[in-house]
Short mmCIF file of C-alpha atoms in Angstrom, two decimals:
data_model
loop_
_atom_site.label_atom_id
_atom_site.label_comp_id
_atom_site.label_asym_id
_atom_site.label_seq_id
_atom_site.Cartn_x
_atom_site.Cartn_y
_atom_site.Cartn_z
CA MET A 22 0.17 0.01 -0.01
CA PRO A 23 1.15 3.50 -0.60
CA THR A 24 2.50 5.42 2.39
CA THR A 25 0.27 8.36 1.85
CA PRO A 26 -3.38 8.59 2.56
CA LEU A 27 -4.24 10.30 -0.41
CA ILE A 28 -5.95 9.10 -3.48
CA ARG A 29 -5.08 10.90 -6.71
CA SER A 30 -6.00 8.48 -9.77
CA PHE A 31 -8.74 5.59 -10.97
CA GLN A 32 -5.33 3.65 -10.76
CA HIS A 33 -4.75 4.07 -7.40
CA LEU A 34 -8.53 3.13 -6.44
CA ALA A 35 -8.18 0.38 -8.70
CA ASP A 36 -4.64 -1.15 -7.60
CA GLY A 37 -4.27 0.12 -3.90
CA LEU A 38 -7.77 -0.48 -2.14
CA ALA A 39 -8.35 -4.10 -2.27
CA ASP A 40 -9.03 -5.80 1.17
CA GLY A 41 -6.77 -8.29 0.44
CA PRO A 42 -4.40 -10.33 2.84
CA GLY A 43 -2.32 -7.72 4.71
CA ASP A 44 -4.10 -4.77 3.45
CA ARG A 45 -6.34 -3.09 5.97
CA PRO A 46 -7.50 0.43 6.22
CA PRO A 47 -5.26 2.46 8.52
CA GLY A 48 -5.61 1.62 12.23
CA GLY A 49 -8.73 -0.23 11.32
CA ARG A 50 -10.34 -3.61 10.60
CA ARG A 51 -10.55 -5.53 7.06
CA THR A 52 -14.01 -4.24 5.40
CA GLY A 53 -15.52 -4.92 2.52
CA GLY A 54 -17.27 -8.27 2.39
CA ARG A 55 -17.43 -10.17 -0.50
CA THR A 56 -16.56 -7.44 -3.14
CA GLY A 57 -13.35 -7.38 -1.83
CA ARG A 58 -13.18 -3.60 -1.53
CA PRO A 59 -13.89 -1.24 1.55
CA PRO A 60 -17.01 0.93 1.64
CA VAL A 61 -16.63 4.41 0.19
CA VAL A 62 -17.99 7.87 1.00
CA THR A 63 -18.07 9.90 -1.98
CA LEU A 64 -19.33 13.51 -2.18
CA PHE A 65 -22.21 13.50 -4.47
CA SER A 66 -23.74 16.83 -6.30
CA GLY A 67 -25.80 14.85 -8.93
CA GLY A 68 -23.53 16.64 -11.59
CA LEU A 69 -21.59 14.99 -14.47
CA ASP A 70 -18.44 14.49 -12.50
CA SER A 71 -20.01 13.06 -9.00
CA SER A 72 -22.03 10.99 -11.11
CA TYR A 73 -19.37 9.65 -13.23
CA LEU A 74 -17.43 8.86 -9.83
CA LEU A 75 -20.17 6.51 -9.01
CA HIS A 76 -20.30 4.96 -12.07
CA ARG A 77 -16.54 3.95 -12.21
CA LEU A 78 -16.82 2.96 -8.39
CA ARG A 79 -19.28 0.58 -9.45
CA ASP A 80 -17.38 -0.62 -12.31
CA LEU A 81 -14.25 -1.28 -10.25
CA GLY A 82 -15.91 -3.48 -7.80
CA PHE A 83 -16.77 -1.20 -4.92
CA GLY A 84 -20.02 -2.92 -3.77
CA GLU A 85 -20.82 -0.44 -0.84
CA VAL A 86 -20.89 3.31 -1.74
CA HIS A 87 -22.23 6.04 0.05
CA ALA A 88 -23.07 9.11 -1.83
CA LEU A 89 -23.22 11.99 0.50
CA SER A 90 -25.20 15.29 -0.44
CA VAL A 91 -25.04 18.05 1.97
CA GLU A 92 -27.91 20.31 1.70
CA LEU A 93 -26.45 23.86 1.85
CA GLY A 94 -29.45 25.61 0.21
CA GLU A 95 -28.61 25.29 -3.33
CA GLY A 96 -32.20 24.34 -4.14
CA GLU A 97 -31.54 21.19 -6.56
CA ALA A 98 -33.95 18.58 -6.57
CA GLU A 99 -33.25 15.84 -4.24
CA ASP A 100 -35.32 13.12 -6.20
CA ASP A 101 -33.04 13.45 -9.31
CA ARG A 102 -30.13 12.95 -7.16
CA ARG A 103 -31.59 9.79 -5.49
CA GLN A 104 -32.78 8.31 -8.66
CA ILE A 105 -28.89 8.97 -10.29
CA ALA A 106 -27.21 7.45 -7.08
CA GLU A 107 -29.92 4.35 -7.25
CA ARG A 108 -29.05 3.91 -10.76
CA LEU A 109 -25.52 3.78 -10.19
CA GLY A 110 -25.48 1.29 -7.35
CA ALA A 111 -25.07 3.72 -4.37
CA GLU A 112 -26.77 4.69 -1.48
CA LEU A 113 -27.68 8.33 -1.01
CA HIS A 114 -27.33 10.18 2.50
CA VAL A 115 -28.71 13.78 2.33
CA VAL A 116 -27.43 15.92 5.20
CA ASP A 117 -29.34 19.24 5.65
CA ALA A 118 -26.50 21.37 7.00
CA ARG A 119 -27.97 25.01 6.18
CA GLU A 120 -28.31 26.54 9.36
CA THR A 121 -24.59 25.17 10.68
CA PHE A 122 -23.51 26.65 7.26
CA ALA A 123 -25.02 29.97 7.96
CA GLN A 124 -24.13 30.17 11.65
CA GLU A 125 -20.56 28.53 11.53
CA PHE A 126 -19.34 29.51 8.17
CA VAL A 127 -21.19 32.39 6.60
CA ARG A 128 -21.65 34.59 9.93
CA PRO A 129 -17.98 34.52 10.51
CA ALA A 130 -17.23 35.42 6.84
CA ILE A 131 -19.50 38.43 7.02
CA ALA A 132 -17.25 39.69 10.12
CA ALA A 133 -14.20 39.17 8.40
CA GLN A 134 -15.40 40.77 5.13
CA ALA A 135 -14.16 37.68 3.20
CA VAL A 136 -13.68 39.02 -0.23
CA TYR A 137 -10.91 37.22 -1.99
CA LEU A 138 -8.46 40.15 -3.21
CA ASP A 139 -10.96 42.93 -3.15
CA THR A 140 -12.96 41.20 -6.29
CA HIS A 141 -15.51 38.80 -5.16
CA PRO A 142 -16.56 37.26 -1.71
CA VAL A 143 -15.47 34.04 -1.16
CA SER A 144 -18.12 30.88 -1.08
CA SER A 145 -16.87 27.41 -1.43
CA THR A 146 -13.95 28.52 0.53
CA LEU A 147 -16.64 28.33 3.32
CA SER A 148 -18.79 25.31 2.17
CA ARG A 149 -15.85 22.87 1.43
CA PRO A 150 -14.75 22.36 5.07
CA LEU A 151 -18.38 21.79 6.39
CA ILE A 152 -18.96 19.32 3.66
CA ALA A 153 -15.46 17.52 4.73
CA ARG A 154 -16.60 17.60 8.22
CA VAL A 155 -19.92 15.89 7.53
CA ALA A 156 -18.19 13.69 5.06
CA VAL A 157 -15.84 12.27 7.96
CA GLU A 158 -18.78 11.99 10.47
CA LEU A 159 -20.58 9.68 8.06
CA ALA A 160 -17.34 7.65 7.08
CA ARG A 161 -17.10 6.90 10.61
CA GLN A 162 -20.64 6.02 11.14
CA VAL A 163 -20.95 3.71 8.34
CA GLY A 164 -17.19 2.31 8.73
CA ALA A 165 -15.64 3.53 5.82
CA PRO A 166 -12.02 3.89 5.38
CA VAL A 167 -12.17 5.73 2.11
CA VAL A 168 -13.78 9.50 1.57
CA LEU A 169 -13.54 10.85 -2.40
CA HIS A 170 -14.38 13.77 -3.94
CA THR A 171 -13.99 15.18 -7.61
CA ALA A 172 -12.29 18.00 -7.86
CA ASN A 173 -9.55 18.05 -10.18
CA ARG A 174 -6.28 20.42 -10.25
CA SER A 175 -7.81 23.33 -12.08
CA GLN A 176 -10.40 23.58 -9.30
CA ASN A 177 -9.32 25.17 -6.00
CA SER A 178 -11.80 22.71 -4.00
CA LEU A 179 -9.00 20.09 -4.37
CA ARG A 180 -6.68 21.72 -1.61
CA ARG A 181 -9.97 23.01 0.13
CA LEU A 182 -11.36 19.58 0.79
CA ASN A 183 -7.99 17.73 0.94
CA GLY A 184 -6.81 20.29 3.51
CA ALA A 185 -9.90 19.89 5.69
CA LEU A 186 -10.18 16.30 5.44
CA GLY A 187 -6.41 16.20 6.69
CA GLN A 188 -6.82 18.73 9.43
CA LEU A 189 -9.82 16.95 10.77
CA GLY A 190 -7.73 13.88 11.55
CA PHE A 191 -9.45 11.37 9.08
CA ALA A 192 -7.37 8.43 9.67
CA GLY A 193 -8.22 6.52 6.25
CA TRP A 194 -7.64 7.59 2.53
CA TYR A 195 -9.24 10.26 0.71
CA GLY A 196 -8.86 12.54 -1.93
CA SER A 197 -10.02 13.08 -5.87
CA PRO A 198 -8.99 10.45 -8.44
CA TYR A 199 -9.46 13.14 -11.12
CA ASP A 200 -6.26 14.95 -9.63
CA LEU A 201 -3.76 12.84 -11.46
CA ASP A 202 -6.23 11.16 -13.95
CA PRO A 203 -8.94 13.65 -15.49
CA VAL A 204 -11.44 11.90 -17.56
CA ASP A 205 -12.28 13.93 -20.83
CA ARG A 206 -16.11 15.47 -20.54
CA GLY A 207 -17.07 13.70 -23.53
CA GLN A 208 -15.93 9.95 -22.37
CA LYS A 209 -17.90 11.04 -19.26
CA ILE A 210 -21.04 11.64 -21.08
CA GLN A 211 -20.88 8.89 -23.37
CA GLU A 212 -20.24 6.41 -20.44
CA LEU A 213 -23.14 7.83 -18.42
CA LYS A 214 -25.57 8.08 -21.43
CA GLU A 215 -24.86 4.27 -21.90
CA ASP A 216 -26.10 3.79 -18.07
CA GLY A 217 -29.33 5.83 -19.17
CA LEU A 218 -28.35 9.13 -17.89
CA GLU A 219 -28.54 11.12 -20.99
CA GLU A 220 -29.65 14.37 -19.26
CA LEU A 221 -26.23 14.64 -17.57
CA GLY A 222 -24.71 15.83 -20.92
CA GLU A 223 -26.98 18.79 -21.33
CA ARG A 224 -24.62 20.84 -18.68
CA THR A 225 -22.11 23.17 -20.49
CA VAL A 226 -20.51 24.68 -17.42
CA SER A 227 -19.57 23.52 -14.16
CA GLY A 228 -21.49 25.07 -11.18
CA ASP A 229 -21.45 25.33 -7.42
CA SER A 230 -24.58 26.63 -5.56
CA ASN A 231 -25.32 27.26 -1.86
CA LEU A 232 -27.47 29.70 -0.13
CA TRP A 233 -24.54 32.35 0.13
CA CYS A 234 -23.44 32.01 -3.77
CA ARG A 235 -24.30 30.43 -7.08
CA GLU A 236 -21.03 30.07 -9.15
CA PHE A 237 -19.91 28.95 -12.79
CA GLU A 238 -16.96 28.26 -14.15
CA SER A 239 -15.15 25.72 -16.75
CA GLY A 240 -16.99 24.51 -19.79
CA VAL A 241 -17.63 27.74 -22.06
CA LEU A 242 -16.17 30.06 -19.48
CA ASP A 243 -12.83 28.84 -19.58
CA ASP A 244 -11.65 31.92 -21.25
CA PRO A 245 -11.25 35.23 -19.33
CA GLU A 246 -10.55 36.97 -22.58
CA ASN A 247 -13.65 35.62 -24.04
CA HIS A 248 -16.50 34.79 -21.61
CA ALA A 249 -20.05 35.48 -21.30
CA VAL A 250 -22.62 33.78 -18.93
CA PRO A 251 -25.73 32.72 -20.49
CA GLU A 252 -28.75 35.16 -18.97
CA HIS A 253 -30.88 31.60 -18.26
CA MET A 254 -28.19 30.59 -15.98
CA PHE A 255 -28.71 33.64 -13.39
CA ARG A 256 -31.50 32.78 -11.06
CA TRP A 257 -31.26 35.23 -8.13
CA SER A 258 -29.96 38.30 -10.15
CA ALA A 259 -32.31 37.69 -13.12
CA VAL A 260 -33.44 41.71 -13.36
CA CYS A 261 -37.06 42.09 -13.03
CA HIS A 262 -37.67 44.76 -15.47
CA GLY A 263 -40.15 47.61 -14.98
CA MET A 264 -39.89 47.25 -11.13
CA PRO A 265 -40.15 50.39 -9.18
CA GLY A 266 -37.15 51.24 -6.82
CA ASP A 267 -37.26 49.61 -3.53
CA THR A 268 -35.93 50.32 -0.02
CA VAL A 269 -34.41 47.90 2.41
CA GLU A 270 -33.11 48.37 5.93
CA ILE A 271 -30.62 45.63 7.55
CA THR A 272 -30.33 45.36 11.15
CA PHE A 273 -27.14 43.68 13.03
CA ALA A 274 -26.73 42.90 16.86
CA GLU A 275 -23.15 42.31 17.85
CA GLY A 276 -22.11 41.43 14.38
CA VAL A 277 -25.37 39.25 13.43
CA PRO A 278 -27.73 40.20 10.93
CA THR A 279 -30.91 39.82 12.81
CA SER A 280 -33.69 41.35 10.56
CA VAL A 281 -35.00 42.99 7.36
CA ASP A 282 -37.15 45.84 7.35
CA GLY A 283 -37.44 45.46 11.16
CA VAL A 284 -38.53 42.06 10.80
CA ARG A 285 -36.62 39.46 13.19
CA MET A 286 -35.44 36.17 11.37
CA PRO A 287 -32.76 33.41 11.03
CA LEU A 288 -29.58 34.30 9.23
CA THR A 289 -30.62 31.54 6.61
CA GLU A 290 -33.71 33.56 5.71
CA VAL A 291 -32.21 37.00 5.90
CA ILE A 292 -30.01 35.77 3.12
CA ASP A 293 -33.01 34.26 1.26
CA VAL A 294 -34.65 37.65 1.39
CA LEU A 295 -32.01 39.52 0.56
CA ASN A 296 -31.33 37.43 -2.55
CA ARG A 297 -34.52 38.08 -4.09
CA ARG A 298 -34.95 41.43 -2.94
CA ALA A 299 -31.41 42.69 -4.27
CA GLY A 300 -31.11 40.34 -7.03
CA ALA A 301 -34.36 41.34 -8.62
CA PHE A 302 -32.43 44.64 -9.45
CA GLY A 303 -29.40 42.82 -11.08
CA ILE A 304 -27.20 43.36 -7.87
CA GLY A 305 -24.42 40.90 -6.76
CA ARG A 306 -22.83 39.63 -9.63
CA TYR A 307 -19.05 39.15 -9.71
CA CYS A 308 -16.65 38.15 -12.15
CA GLY A 309 -13.15 37.06 -10.92
CA LEU A 310 -9.77 35.45 -11.41
CA GLU A 311 -8.66 32.95 -8.67
CA HIS A 312 -5.30 31.48 -8.37
CA LEU A 313 -4.40 27.67 -8.13
CA ASP A 314 -1.60 26.08 -6.41
CA ASP A 315 0.96 27.11 -8.97
CA GLY A 316 -0.18 30.64 -9.16
CA SER A 317 -1.90 30.20 -12.63
CA LYS A 318 -5.47 31.58 -12.31
CA VAL A 319 -9.02 30.73 -13.25
CA LEU A 320 -12.12 32.34 -14.14
CA GLU A 321 -14.90 32.24 -11.80
CA ILE A 322 -18.35 33.89 -12.35
CA ARG A 323 -20.83 34.60 -9.33
CA GLU A 324 -24.29 35.88 -8.32
CA MET A 325 -24.42 36.64 -4.61
CA PRO A 326 -26.80 39.74 -4.19
CA ALA A 327 -27.42 38.92 -0.31
CA ALA A 328 -23.65 38.80 0.10
CA CYS A 329 -22.98 42.18 -1.86
CA LEU A 330 -25.57 43.85 0.75
CA LEU A 331 -24.57 42.14 3.85
CA LEU A 332 -20.86 42.71 3.56
CA ARG A 333 -21.33 46.41 2.46
CA SER A 334 -23.51 46.88 5.12
CA TYR A 335 -21.31 45.21 8.02
CA ARG A 336 -18.51 47.54 7.20
CA GLN A 337 -20.94 50.28 7.27
CA VAL A 338 -22.05 49.86 10.64
CA GLU A 339 -18.68 48.55 11.64
CA SER A 340 -17.30 51.93 10.60
CA ALA A 341 -19.99 53.79 12.68
CA THR A 342 -18.99 52.00 15.95
CA LEU A 343 -15.20 51.06 15.80
CA ALA A 344 -12.36 53.21 15.98
CA ALA A 345 -10.57 54.41 12.82
CA GLU A 346 -7.28 52.32 13.93
CA THR A 347 -9.21 49.24 14.91
CA VAL A 348 -10.87 49.10 11.53
CA ARG A 349 -7.50 49.65 9.64
CA GLU A 350 -5.86 46.81 11.77
CA LYS A 351 -8.80 44.44 11.09
CA MET A 352 -8.82 44.98 7.16
CA HIS A 353 -5.07 44.06 7.17
CA LEU A 354 -6.16 40.82 9.23
CA GLU A 355 -9.26 40.28 6.64
CA GLN A 356 -6.79 39.08 3.86
CA LEU A 357 -5.05 36.69 6.25
CA TRP A 358 -8.30 35.54 7.18
CA VAL A 359 -9.36 34.85 3.37
CA ARG A 360 -6.09 33.18 2.61
CA GLU A 361 -6.10 30.93 5.49
CA ALA A 362 -9.25 29.69 4.81
CA LEU A 363 -8.87 29.84 1.08
CA GLU A 364 -5.74 27.65 1.02
CA GLY A 365 -7.72 24.97 2.75
CA ARG A 366 -6.66 25.61 6.23
CA TRP A 367 -10.37 26.69 8.08
CA PHE A 368 -9.37 24.42 10.95
CA GLY A 369 -5.87 25.81 11.18
CA GLU A 370 -4.86 27.78 14.46
CA LEU A 371 -4.00 31.03 12.56
CA ARG A 372 -7.35 31.66 11.04
CA GLY A 373 -9.08 30.48 14.27
CA ALA A 374 -6.73 33.10 15.84
CA VAL A 375 -7.77 35.95 13.67
CA GLN A 376 -11.61 34.81 14.12
CA SER A 377 -11.34 35.54 17.84
CA PHE A 378 -9.98 39.02 16.98
CA VAL A 379 -12.94 39.63 14.24
CA ASP A 380 -15.32 38.31 16.79
CA ALA A 381 -14.18 40.34 19.65
CA CYS A 382 -14.71 43.49 17.32
CA ALA A 383 -17.89 42.47 16.10
CA GLN A 384 -19.23 42.65 19.89
CA ALA A 385 -19.37 46.37 18.92
CA VAL A 386 -21.25 46.26 15.58
CA THR A 387 -24.90 46.76 16.36
CA GLY A 388 -26.96 48.96 14.15
CA SER A 389 -28.93 49.13 10.89
CA VAL A 390 -28.25 50.37 7.08
CA THR A 391 -31.04 51.36 4.88
CA TRP A 392 -30.72 51.05 1.15
CA ALA A 393 -32.25 52.32 -1.76
CA LEU A 394 -32.56 50.10 -4.56
CA ARG A 395 -32.60 50.18 -8.46
CA PRO A 396 -31.49 48.43 -11.20
CA GLY A 397 -27.97 47.81 -11.09
CA ALA A 398 -27.13 49.73 -7.89
CA ALA A 399 -27.71 50.10 -4.16
CA GLU A 400 -27.21 53.29 -2.39
CA THR A 401 -27.10 53.99 1.43
CA ARG A 402 -30.20 56.11 2.64
CA ALA A 403 -29.37 55.81 6.50
CA VAL A 404 -26.87 54.31 8.89
CA ARG A 405 -27.67 54.07 12.44
CA ALA A 406 -25.64 52.50 15.44
CA ASP A 407 -26.43 51.87 18.99
CA ARG A 408 -23.09 53.34 20.48
CA PRO A 409 -22.01 55.69 17.44
CA THR A 410 -19.04 57.15 16.57
CA TYR A 411 -20.22 59.73 14.16
CA ILE A 412 -21.51 63.25 14.32
CA ARG A 413 -25.02 64.22 13.04
CA ASP A 414 -24.52 67.62 13.61
CA ARG A 415 -21.04 69.29 12.76
CA GLU A 416 -21.83 73.06 13.78
CA GLN A 417 -23.15 71.78 17.22
CA TRP A 418 -20.04 69.45 17.46
CA GLU A 419 -17.59 72.42 16.88
CA ARG A 420 -19.11 74.36 19.28
CA GLU A 421 -19.20 71.75 22.20
CA SER A 422 -15.56 70.98 21.11
CA ILE A 423 -14.25 74.37 21.59
CA ALA A 424 -16.08 74.63 24.68
CA ALA A 425 -14.62 71.67 25.84
CA GLU A 426 -11.44 72.93 25.00
CA CYS A 427 -11.71 76.23 26.74
CA ALA A 428 -12.94 74.79 29.90
CA ALA A 429 -9.99 72.36 30.08
CA TYR A 430 -7.40 75.08 28.99
CA PRO A 431 -8.54 78.29 30.29
CA ASP A 432 -5.47 80.23 29.87
CA ALA A 433 -4.96 79.27 26.30
CA ALA A 434 -8.74 80.33 25.44
CA ALA A 435 -7.94 83.36 26.94
CA GLY A 436 -4.69 84.12 25.06
#
């Protein structure tokens, strides 16, 4: 057996994971039953890559495959995923982690102003560590010594998932067989078509969705010098023509978004409401280049209406409540937070240390921002803070400041 726990190719799967004499999962018992293969947990979205992985696992003789779909608010039909998994011989597990995602991953990202190099809010950076954690929990439940995903080396999810699985201390083998063994899209489509899954060949881009973001990449969007997202792909930010302008008030309590227009609601609902309200005006579309391991960059397109307003609102209330020097130092640390999370070190001590500083600052961030929405733009109409540092009447402040200085230094005032 290889000394590394990392699975990087289909050949590695074929040759390295037979549960024969002398081959056991690290620290574990021999598993796999009559098939001679151990149980496997795979991350499963129902898309082309994850479906093809199930197809190959079946053909390689893995008889106990647990396909894991972590529900993060992407809105995809569970029935479709279940039918694909069953056709390919896998058992589907659906775990609803929307509340956990919002509270443990999106909330900290809002407070940390998690925007990659000032181009786009991060998204899969937040979802991958949670998905990895759920996968490890499922693997332990079903006795699977293998956790597989489908990221390839042109996708940043490769290091984020592998990094999270490593930091979580998963004792078995993990990784993506697509890392060193990419499979041509046409081959995937053809082989799945033979399995009766013709509909998977209709997808022209790679997508990733959760309640925070809908992202598109690859396929027809490969070339940064020539790309255009077909309008029908946008769901939240599809402009509703002829709509009158709108105003929306977002309120924070100790750094957490708590209400929209005075109506208290959980963070998942705040995000959903703002995705629809701001998205109706075409707000929240992003295009940006993100680096791979070797420094090369790939194009990513996103729609994130709620993220757009929530991040801008947080900075406004933060600026209204914290000292300028505190905000400056926090802005320096925000990119450190982003770097650690983006590089697959969400569970590392450095991001955790920065998060402690961010959370300490967040205790003061209580207030609200009112936005005027119109096609393509959002403008502030009111910024309110419970304990403001701002001045509402400059002339009165001038008088009071002079009076205070005169009282403190009467001789200087007389001179």
